[in-house]
């Protein structure tokens, strides 16, 4: 579904990603793991064309993404929930969802209503400003907003950031259910390797901008060296 | 590495350069006719104001559209003073003009140093508007809409006239006197500022401009530093305005229109923001601009009294201002420095690569 | 009643509101582009004047005055878009000073060019409504049909802008493009086009304002007709807070009243001084204006 080939991305002279290649199978959840500064956010931002790589290609199916406009990539069905969720604090919950529905092919009122059905928490807070939501609710809103446009690919940047373990578990379950029910392809960027590996099918581990592991999630979860050196999970 | 960057020269070399340029300019005034010398004089006066602007905007990072207001402070003070005390020595008049400008700057600095970016630009623009209304408010002193003439303000001293024809000052010798005087005043201003750019204060200024948070952590008082920047720029504005008033022998509300602020910006940006060389170039450009524009108009067959002809200078300056900022925001001096470094780099790398 | 409406106080209120609403319109169009592009359009008045010249000089060719007004506004609309595409777009992400300098240059360019094309002699524009003040039982009330028209249309323009921004999908996109451009793009919103559109709206509103200003009693169309109006408009916007459309409207009315009361009770030349004093006092207390919430969104 998504193929990243020999991707190198730089900030000025410093490379944040060096020769990164991996594939994401359709309908799967692929966890992209790594410590702070590993280049995870940069990877997602490059997929969405918020950054331009100095080398390499990204394909969505057969479509090359490098060089396309961010908004066109979104319209191709790639929904990106950025780091920090990207909820517009000055908008109400409903306005945030309507914003997500703008590039939706179907009736947007319908699409918004469908998300309210899926996330009753949000339906109750329809007219509330997003600034007043709790962290977990904001993450729900960000997810719901990404889904209104009926994407085929979901890019999530650290959904667990700043959430308690219980809420994190909740969000992960939601992501897992979504992926299964909607046949969504998910790229799940996480520092919280444990929670991510629980729901992921596949895992890519980044370390200072290079891929150090690209394997089924189970294998990564059972590899003590990886866990110790790159994921900070000490047995 | 060799750098042609004037700021980095040691003090004595800087002084030598400034004095050399001054002497050359003075030399040229002996060969120029009265018209050209009058232009040189106003170019030198305006370069002082540009110097203040480039210090304020380029060195302390505060954009100002209000420097025509400082000029008005200096210009009107000299005018009003000369009306009552015709025999005031020149130096005293100019010092008064400088002080009047500085006072205007001090008043504006109270609000301005709290503002940033467009708020600051707009507020300084409003200040310039307000100074021109104050000319009317204090019409009893300033003469309001009528112009203030003081014919004998810039009498050519007899020793100067004697160098030429005789006891009586001629048109030519008084024009040259004006030009030489303006050049000397400008030279003093540039000498003073060249030292200031490199003083502790100058360095503090650039720190405040580049990163005010870390400057504050280093114990620099932001408000005070920014206020000083304003006062100095305003003092130079007042000096330039006062000098211009003396050279013209008159001052009217139209002497310092808002469009001067556009001219000043153009001269600063064209010359190169934040550099002494840029301010000199700006003054030079101003001095020759009317000749160049007239030449352009006559080549293109545009009557100099037509609507297009009378507005040509404004149009050309505005277009230059926009395009320079869009295409080469470092201006002439910045690009010369860049080009020179580029050349030197190629040159030195060639030497490095050559076999020993 | 007629006596009260004709009182000095009420006359000042009428005049103050009539002028203030003009400042509000200028402030509003400044705010619209500031919010979305972080550029303070110093050329706003000059752009509006230029568009007004193009449209309103058609009156001299016998074209209906209402049609001329429409032409001016349409020209302003297109002009705003062109300006954003050609001059402003290369400046996004540059230091504050670059757009300021370019817009000041553009201000000069348009003002001198207008003078070169149409001359500096002011042109009196015909007014679609009478400028004679109403009277009631022998008292003059400082309201004329034109002033009423001016206030009503200005309020209408503001209402339209407000309704579009608050209740339409287009408004939602425009607000999102201003508040969170990156997020908007990730959601498929074509932010570039919206920024251009924001400039077009702003410039159209500006042109309409310039027509009103030039038609006013005692005023006429000249290359610098918007000069001081722009300064008052900027002060209004800064007093209200450059981020707040409501602040722009309130700031405009406030400055209009301050101006009017100053010139009536003191003298006309003190009006800009008092406006600057108001600006300074407000900014000393609230550096980002009266109506800006204390969010540190753009740092
Ligand atoms: N805007 C930026 N400018 C310069 N360097 C950056 C910028 N953003 C990120 N980086 C650098 O790029 C590297 C990768 O960052 P990022 O992709 O944010 O990592 P992660 O999301 O895995 O924590 C880091 O070393 C970081 O310092
Ligand atoms: Mg990250």
CSV table of N, CA and C in Angstrom, one decimal, chain B residues 133-278:
chain,number,residue,atom,x,y,z
B,133,UNK,N,1.1,67.1,12.2
B,133,UNK,CA,-0.1,67.9,12.7
B,133,UNK,C,0.4,68.8,13.8
B,134,UNK,N,1.4,68.4,14.5
B,134,UNK,CA,1.8,69.3,15.6
B,134,UNK,C,2.4,70.6,15.1
B,135,UNK,N,2.9,70.5,13.9
B,135,UNK,CA,3.4,71.8,13.3
B,135,UNK,C,2.3,72.8,13.2
B,136,UNK,N,1.1,72.3,12.9
B,136,UNK,CA,-0.1,73.2,12.8
B,136,UNK,C,-0.6,73.5,14.2
B,137,UNK,N,-0.6,72.5,15.1
B,137,UNK,CA,-1.1,72.8,16.4
B,137,UNK,C,-0.3,74.0,17.1
B,138,UNK,N,1.0,73.9,16.9
B,138,UNK,CA,1.9,75.0,17.4
B,138,UNK,C,2.2,76.0,16.4
B,139,UNK,N,1.1,76.3,15.6
B,139,UNK,CA,1.3,77.3,14.5
B,139,UNK,C,1.9,78.6,14.9
B,140,UNK,N,1.6,79.1,16.2
B,140,UNK,CA,2.2,80.3,16.6
B,140,UNK,C,3.7,80.4,16.5
B,141,UNK,N,4.3,79.3,16.8
B,141,UNK,CA,5.8,79.2,16.7
B,141,UNK,C,6.2,78.8,15.4
B,142,UNK,N,5.6,77.8,14.8
B,142,UNK,CA,6.1,77.2,13.6
B,142,UNK,C,5.7,77.9,12.4
B,143,UNK,N,4.7,78.8,12.5
B,143,UNK,CA,4.2,79.5,11.3
B,143,UNK,C,3.1,78.6,10.6
B,144,UNK,N,2.8,77.5,11.2
B,144,UNK,CA,1.7,76.7,10.6
B,144,UNK,C,2.0,76.4,9.2
B,145,UNK,N,1.0,76.6,8.3
B,145,UNK,CA,1.2,76.2,6.9
B,145,UNK,C,2.2,77.1,6.2
B,146,UNK,N,2.4,78.3,6.7
B,146,UNK,CA,3.3,79.2,5.9
B,146,UNK,C,4.8,78.7,6.2
B,147,UNK,N,5.6,79.0,5.3
B,147,UNK,CA,7.0,78.5,5.4
B,147,UNK,C,7.8,79.6,6.2
B,148,UNK,N,8.8,79.1,6.9
B,148,UNK,CA,9.6,79.9,7.7
B,148,UNK,C,10.9,80.1,6.9
B,149,UNK,N,11.2,81.4,6.7
B,149,UNK,CA,12.4,81.7,5.9
B,149,UNK,C,13.4,82.4,6.9
B,150,UNK,N,14.6,82.0,6.8
B,150,UNK,CA,15.6,82.7,7.5
B,150,UNK,C,16.9,82.7,6.6
B,151,UNK,N,16.9,83.8,5.9
B,151,UNK,CA,17.8,83.9,4.8
B,151,UNK,C,19.3,83.8,5.2
B,152,UNK,N,19.6,84.3,6.4
B,152,UNK,CA,21.0,84.4,6.7
B,152,UNK,C,21.5,83.3,7.6
B,153,UNK,N,20.8,82.2,7.6
B,153,UNK,CA,21.2,81.2,8.5
B,153,UNK,C,22.5,80.5,8.2
B,154,UNK,N,22.7,80.4,6.9
B,154,UNK,CA,23.9,79.7,6.5
B,154,UNK,C,24.8,80.6,5.7
B,155,UNK,N,25.2,81.7,6.3
B,155,UNK,CA,26.1,82.6,5.6
B,155,UNK,C,27.4,82.0,5.4
B,156,UNK,N,27.9,82.1,4.2
B,156,UNK,CA,29.2,81.6,3.9
B,156,UNK,C,30.2,82.5,4.6
B,157,UNK,N,31.1,81.9,5.4
B,157,UNK,CA,32.1,82.8,6.1
B,157,UNK,C,33.1,83.4,5.2
B,158,UNK,N,33.6,84.5,5.5
B,158,UNK,CA,34.4,85.2,4.6
B,158,UNK,C,35.7,84.5,4.3
B,159,UNK,N,36.2,83.7,5.2
B,159,UNK,CA,37.5,83.0,4.9
B,159,UNK,C,37.3,82.0,3.8
B,160,UNK,N,36.0,81.4,3.8
B,160,UNK,CA,35.7,80.4,2.8
B,160,UNK,C,35.6,81.1,1.4
B,161,UNK,N,34.9,82.2,1.4
B,161,UNK,CA,34.7,82.9,0.2
B,161,UNK,C,36.0,83.4,-0.4
B,162,UNK,N,36.9,83.8,0.5
B,162,UNK,CA,38.1,84.4,0.1
B,162,UNK,C,39.0,83.4,-0.7
B,163,UNK,N,38.8,82.1,-0.4
B,163,UNK,CA,39.5,81.0,-1.1
B,163,UNK,C,39.2,81.1,-2.6
B,164,UNK,N,38.1,81.7,-2.9
B,164,UNK,CA,37.7,81.7,-4.3
B,164,UNK,C,37.9,83.1,-4.9
B,165,UNK,N,36.7,83.8,-5.0
B,165,UNK,CA,36.7,85.0,-5.7
B,165,UNK,C,37.2,86.2,-4.9
B,166,UNK,N,36.6,86.4,-3.8
B,166,UNK,CA,36.9,87.6,-3.1
B,166,UNK,C,36.1,87.6,-1.8
B,167,UNK,N,35.9,88.8,-1.3
B,167,UNK,CA,35.3,89.0,0.0
B,167,UNK,C,33.8,88.5,-0.1
B,168,UNK,N,33.1,88.8,-1.1
B,168,UNK,CA,31.7,88.5,-1.2
B,168,UNK,C,31.6,87.0,-1.6
B,169,UNK,N,30.6,86.4,-1.0
B,169,UNK,CA,30.3,85.0,-1.3
B,169,UNK,C,29.6,85.0,-2.6
B,170,UNK,N,30.0,84.1,-3.5
B,170,UNK,CA,29.3,84.0,-4.8
B,170,UNK,C,28.3,82.8,-4.7
B,171,UNK,N,27.5,82.7,-5.7
B,171,UNK,CA,26.6,81.5,-5.8
B,171,UNK,C,27.4,80.2,-5.6
B,172,UNK,N,28.4,80.1,-6.4
B,172,UNK,CA,29.2,78.9,-6.5
B,172,UNK,C,29.9,78.6,-5.1
B,173,UNK,N,30.5,79.6,-4.5
B,173,UNK,CA,31.2,79.4,-3.3
B,173,UNK,C,30.2,79.0,-2.2
B,174,UNK,N,29.0,79.7,-2.2
B,174,UNK,CA,28.1,79.3,-1.1
B,174,UNK,C,27.5,77.9,-1.3
B,175,UNK,N,27.3,77.5,-2.5
B,175,UNK,CA,26.9,76.1,-2.7
B,175,UNK,C,27.9,75.2,-2.3
B,176,UNK,N,29.2,75.5,-2.6
B,176,UNK,CA,30.2,74.6,-2.2
B,176,UNK,C,30.4,74.6,-0.6
B,177,UNK,N,30.2,75.8,-0.1
B,177,UNK,CA,30.3,75.8,1.4
B,177,UNK,C,29.2,74.9,2.0
B,178,UNK,N,28.0,74.9,1.5
B,178,UNK,CA,26.9,74.1,2.0
B,178,UNK,C,27.3,72.6,1.8
B,179,UNK,N,27.9,72.2,0.7
B,179,UNK,CA,28.2,70.8,0.4
B,179,UNK,C,29.3,70.4,1.4
B,180,UNK,N,30.4,71.3,1.5
B,180,UNK,CA,31.5,70.9,2.4
B,180,UNK,C,31.1,70.8,3.8
B,181,UNK,N,30.2,71.7,4.2
B,181,UNK,CA,29.7,71.7,5.6
B,181,UNK,C,29.0,70.4,5.8
B,182,UNK,N,28.1,70.1,4.9
B,182,UNK,CA,27.2,68.8,5.1
B,182,UNK,C,28.1,67.6,5.1
B,183,UNK,N,29.1,67.6,4.2
B,183,UNK,CA,30.0,66.4,4.2
B,183,UNK,C,30.8,66.3,5.5
B,184,UNK,N,31.2,67.4,6.1
B,184,UNK,CA,32.0,67.4,7.3
B,184,UNK,C,31.1,66.9,8.5
B,185,UNK,N,29.8,67.4,8.5
B,185,UNK,CA,28.9,67.0,9.6
B,185,UNK,C,28.6,65.5,9.4
B,186,UNK,N,28.4,65.1,8.2
B,186,UNK,CA,28.1,63.7,8.0
B,186,UNK,C,29.3,62.8,8.4
B,187,UNK,N,30.5,63.3,8.1
B,187,UNK,CA,31.7,62.6,8.5
B,187,UNK,C,31.8,62.4,10.0
B,188,UNK,N,31.5,63.5,10.7
B,188,UNK,CA,31.5,63.3,12.2
B,188,UNK,C,30.5,62.3,12.6
B,189,UNK,N,29.3,62.4,12.0
B,189,UNK,CA,28.3,61.4,12.4
B,189,UNK,C,28.7,60.0,12.1
B,190,UNK,N,29.3,59.8,11.0
B,190,UNK,CA,29.8,58.4,10.6
B,190,UNK,C,30.9,57.9,11.5
B,191,UNK,N,31.8,58.9,11.8
B,191,UNK,CA,32.9,58.5,12.8
B,191,UNK,C,32.3,58.0,14.1
B,192,UNK,N,31.4,58.8,14.6
B,192,UNK,CA,30.8,58.5,15.9
B,192,UNK,C,30.1,57.2,15.8
B,193,UNK,N,29.3,57.0,14.8
B,193,UNK,CA,28.5,55.7,14.7
B,193,UNK,C,29.4,54.5,14.4
B,194,UNK,N,30.5,54.7,13.7
B,194,UNK,CA,31.4,53.6,13.4
B,194,UNK,C,31.9,53.0,14.7
B,195,UNK,N,32.2,53.9,15.6
B,195,UNK,CA,32.7,53.5,16.9
B,195,UNK,C,31.5,52.8,17.7
B,196,UNK,N,30.4,53.4,17.6
B,196,UNK,CA,29.2,52.9,18.4
B,196,UNK,C,28.8,51.5,17.9
B,197,UNK,N,28.9,51.2,16.6
B,197,UNK,CA,28.5,49.9,16.1
B,197,UNK,C,29.4,48.9,16.7
B,198,UNK,N,30.6,49.2,17.1
B,198,UNK,CA,31.5,48.2,17.7
B,198,UNK,C,31.7,48.3,19.1
B,199,UNK,N,31.0,49.2,19.8
B,199,UNK,CA,31.1,49.3,21.2
B,199,UNK,C,30.4,48.2,21.9
B,200,UNK,N,30.5,48.1,23.2
B,200,UNK,CA,29.7,47.1,23.9
B,200,UNK,C,28.2,47.3,23.6
B,201,UNK,N,27.8,48.6,23.6
B,201,UNK,CA,26.4,48.9,23.3
B,201,UNK,C,26.0,48.3,21.9
B,202,UNK,N,26.8,48.5,20.9
B,202,UNK,CA,26.5,48.0,19.6
B,202,UNK,C,26.4,46.5,19.6
B,203,UNK,N,27.2,45.8,20.3
B,203,UNK,CA,27.1,44.3,20.4
B,203,UNK,C,25.9,43.9,21.2
B,204,UNK,N,25.6,44.6,22.2
B,204,UNK,CA,24.4,44.3,23.0
B,204,UNK,C,23.2,44.5,22.1
B,205,UNK,N,23.2,45.5,21.3
B,205,UNK,CA,22.1,45.8,20.3
B,205,UNK,C,21.9,44.6,19.4
B,206,UNK,N,22.9,44.0,18.8
B,206,UNK,CA,22.7,42.9,17.9
B,206,UNK,C,22.2,41.7,18.7
B,207,UNK,N,22.7,41.6,19.9
B,207,UNK,CA,22.2,40.4,20.7
B,207,UNK,C,20.7,40.5,20.9
B,208,UNK,N,20.3,41.8,21.3
B,208,UNK,CA,18.9,42.0,21.5
B,208,UNK,C,18.1,41.7,20.2
B,209,UNK,N,18.7,42.2,19.1
B,209,UNK,CA,18.0,42.0,17.8
B,209,UNK,C,17.8,40.5,17.5
B,210,UNK,N,18.9,39.7,17.7
B,210,UNK,CA,18.9,38.3,17.3
B,210,UNK,C,18.2,37.4,18.2
B,211,UNK,N,18.3,37.6,19.5
B,211,UNK,CA,17.7,36.8,20.5
B,211,UNK,C,17.5,37.5,21.8
B,212,UNK,N,16.3,38.1,21.9
B,212,UNK,CA,16.1,38.9,23.1
B,212,UNK,C,16.1,38.1,24.4
B,213,UNK,N,15.6,36.9,24.3
B,213,UNK,CA,15.6,36.1,25.5
B,213,UNK,C,17.0,35.8,26.1
B,214,UNK,N,17.9,35.4,25.2
B,214,UNK,CA,19.2,35.1,25.7
B,214,UNK,C,19.9,36.4,26.1
B,215,UNK,N,19.6,37.5,25.4
B,215,UNK,CA,20.2,38.8,25.8
B,215,UNK,C,19.8,39.1,27.2
B,216,UNK,N,18.6,38.9,27.5
B,216,UNK,CA,18.1,39.3,28.8
B,216,UNK,C,18.7,38.4,29.9
B,217,UNK,N,18.9,37.1,29.5
B,217,UNK,CA,19.6,36.2,30.4
B,217,UNK,C,21.0,36.6,30.7
B,218,UNK,N,21.6,37.3,29.7
B,218,UNK,CA,23.0,37.7,29.9
B,218,UNK,C,23.1,39.1,30.7
B,219,UNK,N,21.9,39.5,31.1
B,219,UNK,CA,21.9,40.7,31.9
B,219,UNK,C,21.7,42.0,31.2
B,220,UNK,N,21.3,41.9,29.9
B,220,UNK,CA,21.1,43.1,29.1
B,220,UNK,C,19.7,43.6,29.4
B,221,UNK,N,19.6,44.9,29.7
B,221,UNK,CA,18.2,45.5,29.9
B,221,UNK,C,17.6,45.8,28.5
B,222,UNK,N,16.6,45.0,28.2
B,222,UNK,CA,16.1,45.1,26.8
B,222,UNK,C,15.5,46.5,26.6
B,223,UNK,N,14.6,46.9,27.5
B,223,UNK,CA,13.9,48.2,27.3
B,223,UNK,C,14.9,49.3,27.1
B,224,UNK,N,15.9,49.3,28.0
B,224,UNK,CA,16.9,50.4,28.0
B,224,UNK,C,17.7,50.4,26.7
B,225,UNK,N,18.1,49.2,26.3
B,225,UNK,CA,18.9,49.1,25.1
B,225,UNK,C,18.1,49.6,23.9
B,226,UNK,N,16.8,49.1,23.8
B,226,UNK,CA,16.0,49.6,22.7
B,226,UNK,C,15.7,51.0,22.7
B,227,UNK,N,15.6,51.6,23.9
B,227,UNK,CA,15.3,53.0,24.0
B,227,UNK,C,16.5,53.8,23.5
B,228,UNK,N,17.7,53.4,24.0
B,228,UNK,CA,18.9,54.0,23.5
B,228,UNK,C,19.0,54.0,22.0
B,229,UNK,N,18.7,52.9,21.4
B,229,UNK,CA,18.7,52.7,19.9
B,229,UNK,C,17.8,53.8,19.3
B,230,UNK,N,16.6,53.9,19.9
B,230,UNK,CA,15.7,54.9,19.3
B,230,UNK,C,16.2,56.3,19.5
B,231,UNK,N,16.8,56.6,20.6
B,231,UNK,CA,17.2,58.0,20.9
B,231,UNK,C,18.4,58.4,19.9
B,232,UNK,N,19.3,57.4,19.7
B,232,UNK,CA,20.4,57.7,18.8
B,232,UNK,C,19.9,57.9,17.4
B,233,UNK,N,19.0,57.0,17.0
B,233,UNK,CA,18.5,57.1,15.6
B,233,UNK,C,17.8,58.4,15.4
B,234,UNK,N,17.0,58.8,16.5
B,234,UNK,CA,16.3,60.1,16.4
B,234,UNK,C,17.2,61.3,16.4
B,235,UNK,N,18.3,61.2,17.2
B,235,UNK,CA,19.2,62.3,17.2
B,235,UNK,C,19.8,62.5,15.8
B,236,UNK,N,20.2,61.4,15.2
B,236,UNK,CA,20.7,61.5,13.8
B,236,UNK,C,19.7,62.1,12.9
B,237,UNK,N,18.4,61.6,13.1
B,237,UNK,CA,17.3,62.2,12.2
B,237,UNK,C,17.2,63.7,12.4
B,238,UNK,N,17.2,64.1,13.7
B,238,UNK,CA,17.1,65.5,14.0
B,238,UNK,C,18.3,66.3,13.4
B,239,UNK,N,19.5,65.7,13.5
B,239,UNK,CA,20.7,66.4,12.9
B,239,UNK,C,20.5,66.6,11.4
B,240,UNK,N,20.1,65.5,10.8
B,240,UNK,CA,19.9,65.5,9.3
B,240,UNK,C,18.8,66.5,8.9
B,241,UNK,N,17.7,66.5,9.7
B,241,UNK,CA,16.6,67.4,9.4
B,241,UNK,C,17.1,68.9,9.6
B,242,UNK,N,17.8,69.1,10.7
B,242,UNK,CA,18.3,70.5,11.0
B,242,UNK,C,19.3,71.0,9.9
B,243,UNK,N,20.2,70.1,9.5
B,243,UNK,CA,21.1,70.4,8.5
B,243,UNK,C,20.4,70.8,7.2
B,244,UNK,N,19.4,70.0,6.9
B,244,UNK,CA,18.7,70.2,5.6
B,244,UNK,C,18.0,71.6,5.7
B,245,UNK,N,17.4,71.9,6.9
B,245,UNK,CA,16.7,73.2,7.0
B,245,UNK,C,17.7,74.3,6.9
B,246,UNK,N,18.9,74.2,7.4
B,246,UNK,CA,19.9,75.2,7.3
B,246,UNK,C,20.3,75.4,5.8
B,247,UNK,N,20.5,74.3,5.1
B,247,UNK,CA,20.9,74.3,3.7
B,247,UNK,C,19.8,75.0,2.9
B,248,UNK,N,18.5,74.6,3.2
B,248,UNK,CA,17.5,75.2,2.4
B,248,UNK,C,17.2,76.6,2.8
B,249,UNK,N,17.5,77.0,4.0
B,249,UNK,CA,17.2,78.3,4.5
B,249,UNK,C,15.7,78.5,4.7
B,250,UNK,N,15.0,77.4,4.8
B,250,UNK,CA,13.5,77.5,5.0
B,250,UNK,C,13.0,76.2,5.6
B,251,UNK,N,11.9,76.2,6.2
B,251,UNK,CA,11.2,75.0,6.6
B,251,UNK,C,9.7,75.2,6.5
B,252,UNK,N,9.1,74.2,5.9
B,252,UNK,CA,7.6,74.2,5.8
B,252,UNK,C,7.1,72.9,6.1
B,253,UNK,N,5.7,72.8,6.4
B,253,UNK,CA,5.2,71.4,6.7
B,253,UNK,C,5.5,70.4,5.6
B,254,UNK,N,5.7,70.9,4.4
B,254,UNK,CA,6.0,70.0,3.3
B,254,UNK,C,7.4,69.6,3.2
B,255,UNK,N,8.3,70.1,4.1
B,255,UNK,CA,9.7,69.8,4.1
B,255,UNK,C,9.9,68.3,4.5
B,256,UNK,N,9.1,67.8,5.3
B,256,UNK,CA,9.3,66.4,5.8
B,256,UNK,C,8.0,65.6,5.6
B,257,UNK,N,7.6,65.4,4.4
B,257,UNK,CA,6.4,64.6,4.2
B,257,UNK,C,6.6,63.2,4.5
B,258,UNK,N,5.5,62.4,4.6
B,258,UNK,CA,5.5,61.0,4.9
B,258,UNK,C,6.3,60.3,3.8
B,259,UNK,N,6.3,60.8,2.6
B,259,UNK,CA,7.0,60.1,1.5
B,259,UNK,C,8.5,60.0,1.8
B,260,UNK,N,9.0,60.9,2.6
B,260,UNK,CA,10.4,60.9,3.0
B,260,UNK,C,10.7,59.5,3.6
B,261,UNK,N,9.7,59.0,4.4
B,261,UNK,CA,9.9,57.8,5.1
B,261,UNK,C,10.2,56.7,4.1
B,262,UNK,N,9.4,56.7,2.9
B,262,UNK,CA,9.6,55.8,1.9
B,262,UNK,C,11.0,55.9,1.3
B,263,UNK,N,11.4,57.2,1.0
B,263,UNK,CA,12.7,57.5,0.4
B,263,UNK,C,13.8,56.9,1.4
B,264,UNK,N,13.6,57.2,2.7
B,264,UNK,CA,14.7,56.7,3.6
B,264,UNK,C,14.8,55.2,3.6
B,265,UNK,N,13.6,54.5,3.6
B,265,UNK,CA,13.7,53.1,3.5
B,265,UNK,C,14.4,52.6,2.3
B,266,UNK,N,14.0,53.3,1.2
B,266,UNK,CA,14.6,52.9,-0.1
B,266,UNK,C,16.1,53.0,-0.1
B,267,UNK,N,16.6,54.2,0.4
B,267,UNK,CA,18.0,54.4,0.5
B,267,UNK,C,18.7,53.4,1.4
B,268,UNK,N,18.1,53.1,2.5
B,268,UNK,CA,18.7,52.1,3.4
B,268,UNK,C,18.7,50.7,2.8
B,269,UNK,N,17.6,50.3,2.2
B,269,UNK,CA,17.6,48.9,1.7
B,269,UNK,C,18.5,48.8,0.5
B,270,UNK,N,18.5,49.8,-0.4
B,270,UNK,CA,19.3,49.8,-1.6
B,270,UNK,C,20.8,49.7,-1.2
B,271,UNK,N,21.2,50.6,-0.2
B,271,UNK,CA,22.6,50.6,0.2
B,271,UNK,C,23.0,49.3,0.9
B,272,UNK,N,22.0,48.8,1.7
B,272,UNK,CA,22.3,47.5,2.4
B,272,UNK,C,22.0,47.8,3.9
B,273,UNK,N,21.0,47.1,4.4
B,273,UNK,CA,20.5,47.3,5.8
B,273,UNK,C,21.6,47.0,6.8
B,274,UNK,N,21.8,47.9,7.8
B,274,UNK,CA,22.7,47.6,8.9
B,274,UNK,C,24.1,47.9,8.6
B,275,UNK,N,24.4,48.6,7.5
B,275,UNK,CA,25.9,48.8,7.3
B,275,UNK,C,26.1,50.3,7.1
B,276,UNK,N,27.3,50.8,7.5
B,276,UNK,CA,27.7,52.2,7.3
B,276,UNK,C,27.9,52.5,5.8
B,277,UNK,N,28.5,51.5,5.2
B,277,UNK,CA,28.7,51.7,3.7
B,277,UNK,C,27.3,51.9,3.0
B,278,UNK,N,26.3,51.1,3.5
B,278,UNK,CA,25.0,51.2,2.9
B,278,UNK,C,24.5,52.6,3.0
